[in-house]
mmCIF file of C-alpha atoms in Angstrom:
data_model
loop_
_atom_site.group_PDB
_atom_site.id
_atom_site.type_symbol
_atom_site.label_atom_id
_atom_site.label_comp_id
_atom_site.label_asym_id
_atom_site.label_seq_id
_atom_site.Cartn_x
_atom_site.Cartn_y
_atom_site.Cartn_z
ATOM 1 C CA UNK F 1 98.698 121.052 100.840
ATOM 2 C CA UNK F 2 99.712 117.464 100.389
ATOM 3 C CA UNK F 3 103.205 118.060 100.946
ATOM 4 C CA UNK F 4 102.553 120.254 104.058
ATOM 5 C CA UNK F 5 100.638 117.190 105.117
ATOM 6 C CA UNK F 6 103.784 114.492 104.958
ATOM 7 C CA UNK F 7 105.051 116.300 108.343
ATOM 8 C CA UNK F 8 103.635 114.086 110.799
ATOM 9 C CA UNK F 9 103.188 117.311 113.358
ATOM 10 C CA UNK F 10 101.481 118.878 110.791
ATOM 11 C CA UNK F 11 99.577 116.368 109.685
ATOM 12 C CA UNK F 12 97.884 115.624 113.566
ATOM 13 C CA UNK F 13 96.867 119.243 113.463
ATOM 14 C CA UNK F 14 94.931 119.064 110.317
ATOM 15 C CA UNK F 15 93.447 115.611 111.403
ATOM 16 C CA UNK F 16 92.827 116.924 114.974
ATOM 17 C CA UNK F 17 89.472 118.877 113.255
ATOM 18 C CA UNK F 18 88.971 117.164 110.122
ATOM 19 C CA UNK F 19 88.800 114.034 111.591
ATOM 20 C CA UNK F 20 85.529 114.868 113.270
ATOM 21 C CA UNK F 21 84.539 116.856 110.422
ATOM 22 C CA UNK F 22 83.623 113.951 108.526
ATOM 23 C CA UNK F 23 82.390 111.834 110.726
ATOM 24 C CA UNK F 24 79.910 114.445 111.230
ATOM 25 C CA UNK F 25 79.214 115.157 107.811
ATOM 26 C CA UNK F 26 79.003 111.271 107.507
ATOM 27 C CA UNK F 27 76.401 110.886 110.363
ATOM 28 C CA UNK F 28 74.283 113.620 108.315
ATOM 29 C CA UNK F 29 74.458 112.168 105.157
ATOM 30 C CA UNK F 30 73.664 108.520 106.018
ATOM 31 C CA UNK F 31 70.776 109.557 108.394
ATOM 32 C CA UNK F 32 69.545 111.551 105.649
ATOM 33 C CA UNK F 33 70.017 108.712 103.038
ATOM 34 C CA UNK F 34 68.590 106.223 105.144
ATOM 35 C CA UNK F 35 65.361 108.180 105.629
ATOM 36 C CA UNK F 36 65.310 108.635 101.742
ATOM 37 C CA UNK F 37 66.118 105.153 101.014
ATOM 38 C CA UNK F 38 63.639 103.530 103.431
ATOM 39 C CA UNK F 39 60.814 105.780 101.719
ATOM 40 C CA UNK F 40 62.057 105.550 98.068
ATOM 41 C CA UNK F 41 59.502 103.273 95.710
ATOM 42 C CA UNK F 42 59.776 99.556 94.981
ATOM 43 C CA UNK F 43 61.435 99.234 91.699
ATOM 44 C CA UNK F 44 59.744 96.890 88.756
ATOM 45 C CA UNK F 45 60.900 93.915 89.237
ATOM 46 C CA UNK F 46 63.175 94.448 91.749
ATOM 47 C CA UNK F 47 59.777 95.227 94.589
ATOM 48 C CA UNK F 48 61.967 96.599 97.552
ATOM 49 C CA UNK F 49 65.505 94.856 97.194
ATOM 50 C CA UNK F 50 66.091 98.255 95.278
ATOM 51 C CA UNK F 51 66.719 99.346 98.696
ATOM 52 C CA UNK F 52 69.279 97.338 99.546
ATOM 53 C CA UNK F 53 71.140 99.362 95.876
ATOM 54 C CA UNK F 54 71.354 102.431 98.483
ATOM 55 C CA UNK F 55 73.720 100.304 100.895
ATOM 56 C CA UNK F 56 75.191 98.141 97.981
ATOM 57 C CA UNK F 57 76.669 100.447 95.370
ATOM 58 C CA UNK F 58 78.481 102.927 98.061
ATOM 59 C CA UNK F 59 80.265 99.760 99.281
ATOM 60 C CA UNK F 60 81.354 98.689 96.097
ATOM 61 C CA UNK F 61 82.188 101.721 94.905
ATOM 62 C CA UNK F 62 84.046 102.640 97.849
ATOM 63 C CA UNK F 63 86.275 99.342 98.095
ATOM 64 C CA UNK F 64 87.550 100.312 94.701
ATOM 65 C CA UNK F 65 88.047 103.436 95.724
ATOM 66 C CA UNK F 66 89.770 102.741 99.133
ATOM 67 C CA UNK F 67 92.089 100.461 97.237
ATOM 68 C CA UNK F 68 93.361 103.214 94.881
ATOM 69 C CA UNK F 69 94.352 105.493 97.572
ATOM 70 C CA UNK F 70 95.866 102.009 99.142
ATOM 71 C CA UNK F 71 97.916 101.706 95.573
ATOM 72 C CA UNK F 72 98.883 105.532 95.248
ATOM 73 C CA UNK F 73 100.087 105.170 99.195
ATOM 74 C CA UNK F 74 101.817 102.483 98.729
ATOM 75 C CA UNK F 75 103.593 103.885 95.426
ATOM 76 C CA UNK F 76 105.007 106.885 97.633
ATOM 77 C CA UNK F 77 106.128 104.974 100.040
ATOM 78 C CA UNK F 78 107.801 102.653 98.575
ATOM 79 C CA UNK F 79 109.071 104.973 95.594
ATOM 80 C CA UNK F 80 109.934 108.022 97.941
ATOM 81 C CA UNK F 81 109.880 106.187 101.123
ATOM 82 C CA UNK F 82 107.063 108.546 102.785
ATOM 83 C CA UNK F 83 106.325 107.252 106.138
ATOM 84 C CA UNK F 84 103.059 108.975 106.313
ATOM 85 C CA UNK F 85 102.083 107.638 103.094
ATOM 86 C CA UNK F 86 102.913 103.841 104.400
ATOM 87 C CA UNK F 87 101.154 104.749 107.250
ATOM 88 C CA UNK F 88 98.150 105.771 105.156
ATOM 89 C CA UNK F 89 98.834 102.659 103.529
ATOM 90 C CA UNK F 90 98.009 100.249 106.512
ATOM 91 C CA UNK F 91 95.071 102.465 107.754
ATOM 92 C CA UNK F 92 93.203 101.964 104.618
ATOM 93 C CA UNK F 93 93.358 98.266 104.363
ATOM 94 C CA UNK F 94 90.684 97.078 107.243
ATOM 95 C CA UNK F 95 88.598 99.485 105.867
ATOM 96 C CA UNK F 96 88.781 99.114 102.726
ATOM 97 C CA UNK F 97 88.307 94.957 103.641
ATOM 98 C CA UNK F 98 85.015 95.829 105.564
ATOM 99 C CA UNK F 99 83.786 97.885 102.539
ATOM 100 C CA UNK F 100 84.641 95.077 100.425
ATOM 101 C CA UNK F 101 83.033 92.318 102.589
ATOM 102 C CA UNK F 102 79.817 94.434 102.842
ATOM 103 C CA UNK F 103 79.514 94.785 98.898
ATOM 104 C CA UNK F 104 80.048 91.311 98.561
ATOM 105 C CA UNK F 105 77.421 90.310 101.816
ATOM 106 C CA UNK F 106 74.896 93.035 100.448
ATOM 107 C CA UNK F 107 75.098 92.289 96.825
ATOM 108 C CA UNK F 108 74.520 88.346 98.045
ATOM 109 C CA UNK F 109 71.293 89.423 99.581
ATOM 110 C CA UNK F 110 70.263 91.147 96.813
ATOM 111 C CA UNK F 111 71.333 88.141 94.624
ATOM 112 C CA UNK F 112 68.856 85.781 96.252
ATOM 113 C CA UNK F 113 65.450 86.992 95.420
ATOM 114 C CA UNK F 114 66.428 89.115 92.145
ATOM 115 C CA UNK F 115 68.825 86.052 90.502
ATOM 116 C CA UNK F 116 67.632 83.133 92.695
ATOM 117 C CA UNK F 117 70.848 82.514 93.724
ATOM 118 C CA UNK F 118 73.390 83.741 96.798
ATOM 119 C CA UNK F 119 76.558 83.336 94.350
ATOM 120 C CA UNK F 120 76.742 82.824 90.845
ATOM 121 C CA UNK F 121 81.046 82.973 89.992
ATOM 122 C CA UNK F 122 80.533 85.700 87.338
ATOM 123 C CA UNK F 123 83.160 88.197 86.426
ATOM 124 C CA UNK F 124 82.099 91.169 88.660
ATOM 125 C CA UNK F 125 81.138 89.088 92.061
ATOM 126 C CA UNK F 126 84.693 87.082 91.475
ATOM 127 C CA UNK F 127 86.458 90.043 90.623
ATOM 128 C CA UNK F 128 85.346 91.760 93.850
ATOM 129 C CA UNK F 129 85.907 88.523 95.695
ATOM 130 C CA UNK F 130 89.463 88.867 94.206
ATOM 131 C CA UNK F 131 89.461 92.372 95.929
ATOM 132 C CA UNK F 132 88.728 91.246 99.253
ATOM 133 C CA UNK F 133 91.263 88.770 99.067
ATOM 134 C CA UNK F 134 93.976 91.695 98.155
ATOM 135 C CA UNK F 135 92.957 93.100 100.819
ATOM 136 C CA UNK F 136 93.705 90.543 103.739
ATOM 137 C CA UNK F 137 96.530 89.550 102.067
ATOM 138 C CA UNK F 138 98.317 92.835 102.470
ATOM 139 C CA UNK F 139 97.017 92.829 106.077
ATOM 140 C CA UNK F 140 98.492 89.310 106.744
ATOM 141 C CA UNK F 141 101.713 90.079 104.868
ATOM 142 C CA UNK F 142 102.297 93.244 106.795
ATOM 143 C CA UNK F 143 101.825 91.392 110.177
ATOM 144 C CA UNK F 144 103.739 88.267 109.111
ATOM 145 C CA UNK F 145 106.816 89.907 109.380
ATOM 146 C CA UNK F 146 108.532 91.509 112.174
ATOM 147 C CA UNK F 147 110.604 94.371 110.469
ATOM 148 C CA UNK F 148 108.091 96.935 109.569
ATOM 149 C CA UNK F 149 110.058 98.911 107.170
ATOM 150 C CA UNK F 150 110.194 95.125 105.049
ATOM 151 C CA UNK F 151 106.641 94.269 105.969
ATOM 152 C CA UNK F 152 105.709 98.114 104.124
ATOM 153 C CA UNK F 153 107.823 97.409 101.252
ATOM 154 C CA UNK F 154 106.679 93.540 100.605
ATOM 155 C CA UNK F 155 102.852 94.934 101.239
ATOM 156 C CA UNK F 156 103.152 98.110 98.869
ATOM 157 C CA UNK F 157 104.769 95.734 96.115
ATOM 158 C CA UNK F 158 101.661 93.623 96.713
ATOM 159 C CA UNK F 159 99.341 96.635 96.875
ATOM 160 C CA UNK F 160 100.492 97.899 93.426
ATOM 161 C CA UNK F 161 100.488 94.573 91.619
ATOM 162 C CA UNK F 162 96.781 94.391 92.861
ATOM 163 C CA UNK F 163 95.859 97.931 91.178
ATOM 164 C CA UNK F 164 95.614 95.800 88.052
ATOM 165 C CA UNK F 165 92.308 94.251 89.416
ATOM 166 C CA UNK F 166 90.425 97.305 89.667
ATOM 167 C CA UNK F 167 90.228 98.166 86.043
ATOM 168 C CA UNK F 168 89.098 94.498 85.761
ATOM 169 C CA UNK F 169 86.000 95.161 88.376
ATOM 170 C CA UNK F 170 84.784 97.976 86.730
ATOM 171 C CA UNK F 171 84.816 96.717 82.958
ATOM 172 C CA UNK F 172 84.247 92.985 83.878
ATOM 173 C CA UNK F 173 80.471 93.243 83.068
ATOM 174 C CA UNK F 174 81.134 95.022 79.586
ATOM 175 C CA UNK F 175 84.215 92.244 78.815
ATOM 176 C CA UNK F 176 82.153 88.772 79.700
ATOM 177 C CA UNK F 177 78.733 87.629 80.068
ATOM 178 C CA UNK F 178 77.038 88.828 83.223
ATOM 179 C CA UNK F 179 73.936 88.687 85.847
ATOM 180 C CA UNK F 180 75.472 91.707 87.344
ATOM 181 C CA UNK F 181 73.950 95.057 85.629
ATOM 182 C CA UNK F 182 75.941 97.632 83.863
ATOM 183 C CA UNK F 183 76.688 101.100 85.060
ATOM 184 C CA UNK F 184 73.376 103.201 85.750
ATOM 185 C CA UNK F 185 75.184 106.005 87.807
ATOM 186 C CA UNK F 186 76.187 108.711 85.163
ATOM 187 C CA UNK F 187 74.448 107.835 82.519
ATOM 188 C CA UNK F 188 71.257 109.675 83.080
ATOM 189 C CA UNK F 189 68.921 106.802 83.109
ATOM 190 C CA UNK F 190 68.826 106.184 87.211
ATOM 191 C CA UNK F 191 65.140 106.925 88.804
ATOM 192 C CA UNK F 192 65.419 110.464 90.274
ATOM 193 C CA UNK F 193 63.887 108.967 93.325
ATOM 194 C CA UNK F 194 66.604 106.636 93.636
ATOM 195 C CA UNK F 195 68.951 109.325 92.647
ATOM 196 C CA UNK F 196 68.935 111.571 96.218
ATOM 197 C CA UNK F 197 68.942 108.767 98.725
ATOM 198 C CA UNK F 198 71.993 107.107 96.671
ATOM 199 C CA UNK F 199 74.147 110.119 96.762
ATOM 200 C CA UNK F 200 73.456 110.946 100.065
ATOM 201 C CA UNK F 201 74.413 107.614 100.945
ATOM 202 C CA UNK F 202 77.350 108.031 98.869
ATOM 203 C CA UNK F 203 78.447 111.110 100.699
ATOM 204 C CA UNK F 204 77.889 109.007 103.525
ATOM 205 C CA UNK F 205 79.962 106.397 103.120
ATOM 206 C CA UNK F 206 82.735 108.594 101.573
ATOM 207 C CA UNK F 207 82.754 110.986 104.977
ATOM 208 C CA UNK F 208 83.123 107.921 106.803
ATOM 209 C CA UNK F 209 86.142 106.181 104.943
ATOM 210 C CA UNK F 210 87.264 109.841 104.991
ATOM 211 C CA UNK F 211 87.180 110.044 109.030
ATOM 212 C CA UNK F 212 88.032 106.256 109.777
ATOM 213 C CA UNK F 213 91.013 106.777 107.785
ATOM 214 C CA UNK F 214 92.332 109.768 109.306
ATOM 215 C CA UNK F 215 91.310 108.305 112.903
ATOM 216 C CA UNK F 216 93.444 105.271 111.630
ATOM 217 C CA UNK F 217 96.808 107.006 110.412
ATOM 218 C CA UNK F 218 96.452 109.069 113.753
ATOM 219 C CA UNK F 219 96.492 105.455 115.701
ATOM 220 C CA UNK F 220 99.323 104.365 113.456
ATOM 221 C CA UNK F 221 101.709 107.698 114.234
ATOM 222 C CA UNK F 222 100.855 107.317 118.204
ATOM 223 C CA UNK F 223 101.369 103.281 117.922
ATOM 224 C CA UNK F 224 104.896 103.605 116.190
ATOM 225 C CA UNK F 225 106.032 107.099 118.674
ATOM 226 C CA UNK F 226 104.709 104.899 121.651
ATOM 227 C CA UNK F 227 106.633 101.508 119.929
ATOM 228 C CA UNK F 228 110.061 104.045 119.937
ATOM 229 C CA UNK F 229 109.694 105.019 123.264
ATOM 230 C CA UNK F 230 109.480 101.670 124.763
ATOM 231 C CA UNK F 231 112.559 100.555 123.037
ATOM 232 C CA UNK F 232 114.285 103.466 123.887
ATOM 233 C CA UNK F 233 113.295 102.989 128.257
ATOM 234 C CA UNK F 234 114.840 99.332 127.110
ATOM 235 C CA UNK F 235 117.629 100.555 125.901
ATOM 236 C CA UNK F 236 118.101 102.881 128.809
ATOM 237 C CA UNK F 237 117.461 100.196 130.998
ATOM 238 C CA UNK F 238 120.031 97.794 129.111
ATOM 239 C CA UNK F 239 122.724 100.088 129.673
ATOM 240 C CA UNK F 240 122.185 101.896 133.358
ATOM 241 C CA UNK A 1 68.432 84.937 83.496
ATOM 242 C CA UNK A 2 69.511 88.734 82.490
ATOM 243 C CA UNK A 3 69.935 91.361 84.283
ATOM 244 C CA UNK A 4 67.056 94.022 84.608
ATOM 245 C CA UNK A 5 68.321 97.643 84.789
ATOM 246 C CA UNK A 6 67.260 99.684 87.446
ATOM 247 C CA UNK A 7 65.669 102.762 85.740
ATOM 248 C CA UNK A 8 61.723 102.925 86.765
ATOM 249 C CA UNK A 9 59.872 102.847 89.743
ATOM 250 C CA UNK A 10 57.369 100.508 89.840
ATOM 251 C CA UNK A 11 54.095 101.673 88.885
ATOM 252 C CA UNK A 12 52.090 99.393 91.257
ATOM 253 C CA UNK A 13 53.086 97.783 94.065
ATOM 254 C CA UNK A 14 51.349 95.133 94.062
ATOM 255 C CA UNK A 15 53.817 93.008 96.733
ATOM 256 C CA UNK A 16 54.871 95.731 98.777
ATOM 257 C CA UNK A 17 57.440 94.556 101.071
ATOM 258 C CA UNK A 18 57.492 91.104 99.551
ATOM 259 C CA UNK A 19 61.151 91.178 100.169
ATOM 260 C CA UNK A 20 61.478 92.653 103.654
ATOM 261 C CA UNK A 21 63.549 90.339 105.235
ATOM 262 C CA UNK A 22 66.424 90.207 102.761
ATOM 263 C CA UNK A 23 66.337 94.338 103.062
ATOM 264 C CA UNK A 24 66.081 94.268 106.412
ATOM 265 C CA UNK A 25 69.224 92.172 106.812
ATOM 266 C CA UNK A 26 71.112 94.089 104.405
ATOM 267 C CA UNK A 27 70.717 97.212 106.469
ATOM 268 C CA UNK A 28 71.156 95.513 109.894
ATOM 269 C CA UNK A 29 74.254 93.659 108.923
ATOM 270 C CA UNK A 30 75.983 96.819 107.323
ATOM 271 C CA UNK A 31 74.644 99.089 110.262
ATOM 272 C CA UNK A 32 76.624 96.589 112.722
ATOM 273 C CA UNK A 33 79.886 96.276 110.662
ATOM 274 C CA UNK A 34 80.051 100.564 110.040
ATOM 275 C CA UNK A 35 79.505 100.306 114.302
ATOM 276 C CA UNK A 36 82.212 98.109 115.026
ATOM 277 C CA UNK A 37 84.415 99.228 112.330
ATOM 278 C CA UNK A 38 84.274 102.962 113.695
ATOM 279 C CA UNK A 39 84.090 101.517 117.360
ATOM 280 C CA UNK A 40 87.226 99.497 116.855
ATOM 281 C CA UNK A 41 89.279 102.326 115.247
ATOM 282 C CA UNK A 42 88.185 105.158 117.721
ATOM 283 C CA UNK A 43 89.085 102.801 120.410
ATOM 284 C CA UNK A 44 92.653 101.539 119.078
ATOM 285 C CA UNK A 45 93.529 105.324 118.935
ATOM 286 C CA UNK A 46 92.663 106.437 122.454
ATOM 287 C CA UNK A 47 94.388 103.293 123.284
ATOM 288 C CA UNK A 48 97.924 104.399 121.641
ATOM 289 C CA UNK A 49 97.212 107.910 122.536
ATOM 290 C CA UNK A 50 97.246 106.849 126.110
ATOM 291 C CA UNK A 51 100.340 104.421 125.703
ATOM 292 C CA UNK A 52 102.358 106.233 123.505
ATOM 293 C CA UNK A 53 101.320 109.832 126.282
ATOM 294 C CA UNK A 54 102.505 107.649 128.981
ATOM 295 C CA UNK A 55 105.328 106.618 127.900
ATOM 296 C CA UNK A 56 106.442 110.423 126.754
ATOM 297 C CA UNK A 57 105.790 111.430 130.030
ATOM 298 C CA UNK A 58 108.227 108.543 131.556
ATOM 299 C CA UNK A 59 110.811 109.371 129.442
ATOM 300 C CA UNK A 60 110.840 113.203 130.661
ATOM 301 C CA UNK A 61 110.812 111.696 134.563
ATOM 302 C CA UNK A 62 114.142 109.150 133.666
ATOM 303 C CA UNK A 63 117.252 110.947 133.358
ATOM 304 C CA UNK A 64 119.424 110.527 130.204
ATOM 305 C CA UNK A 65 122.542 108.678 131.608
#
């Protein structure tokens, strides 16, 4: 299916319905989870900033996530020079940056009343903080320079070296000493109250990444046909 | 400090809602960037859909010298 999909023709016609597919699955799932998560108990001594888990850990999760399908786009295209894949590429970053800013700006509010403080420059927040920076910094390298075949080469190069940080995020709290908690998802222990409203919120957040992303590499193929066809009337133009 | 794992409900609220205001603006503020995230991106593509339609169909009016 994948390799039907590198065809940029055929690639609009899948997106064309699944596009919408998951934005509607995502406006299910996070209407659901919000109703869930608004109504599921205070936690002990957490009180109701275990509410603000059901928004956190989708975000964080999710800006990891994002970033791998930024490093395994950027590794085709710059391996077997896919131009859907560097497409996919630059559609994931922004998102992947706003997933990234709202695990860091939701796991600050969380940090005030549970840890007394906004910030505390432990392993996991600085690690994620690390991530966010990856993140604009492939953005502001692809727009710094002009030739877009260089800017997707000097980005993916960028992109891959950053993979290394993810590993780093998720085993940061085992590796130093931390105020963040360990993993609680998978190992059986979470509340089962807790445990609907955070996977519908999960589903959420994934059907959304899933339709913003599509959305995205749909803008990207119409920006670069529409780019081509403007310097081709130039040309044209140039040499009536 | 140390961390306190998340694994039981409380079994009395005895603050409910003490921290309403820091949940509150945890929601609204990830509410508004999910809104202008998808706002922004649905709007950049009917924008290059339009551009990149219009300039299709000039191309098909302007004879290839």
């Amino acid at each position: 299916m994948l390799k039907a999909l590198v065809n940029p023709d055929r690639f609009m016609v899948f997106s064309r319905w699944a596009a919408p597919m998951f934005g509607a699955i995502a406006a299910v799932a996070l209407a659901a989870g919000l109703w869930f998560a608004l109504r599921a108990p205070e936690a002990e001594g957490h009180y109701d900033t275990v509410r603000i888990m059901f928004i956190h850990v989708p975000a964080a999760i999710l800006s990891m996530f994002i970033y791998v399908c930024l490093g395994v786009a950027s590794f085709l295209a710059l391996v077997f020079r896919h131009t859907l894949a560097d497409m996919a590429a630059r559609a994931a970053a922004p998102v992947g940056a706003a997933y990234t800013a709202l695990a860091l700006i939701t796991g600050s509010i969380w940090g005030r009343p549970t840890w007394g403080a906004w910030w505390a420059w432990d392993g996991r927040m600085t690690s994620v903080l690390v991530l966010f920076l990856l993140y604009l910094g492939y953005m502001a390298l692809r727009a710094a320079i002009d030739d877009e075949a260089k800017a997707g080469r000097a980005a993916a190069i960028l992109a891959l070296v950053g993979v290394v940080n993810i590993p780093v995020i998720h085993f940061s709290v085992y590796w130093w000493n931390s105020l963040h908690q360990g993993t609680t998802i998978g190992r059986g222990d979470l509340n089962p109250a807790y445990a609907l409203p955070l996977a519908l919120m999960g589903v959420g957040y994934l059907s959304l990444f899933g339709s913003l992303w599509l959305v995205r590499i749909r803008t990207e193929i119409w920006r670069r046909r529409a780019v081509l066809l403007s310097l081709r009337a130039a040309e044209a133009q140039t040499f009536a | 400090m140390t961390p306190v794992l998340i694994t039981a409900a409380a079994p009395a609220a005895e603050a409910a809602g003490r921290y309403a205001g820091f949940v509150a603006a945890a929601f609204v503020i990830s509410a508004v960037v999910l809104a202008v995230l998808t706002a922004a991106s649905l709007l950049a593509a009917r924008r290059w859909k339009q551009e990149a339609e219009r300039l299709e169909a000039a191309a098909r009016e302007t004879p290839r010298p």
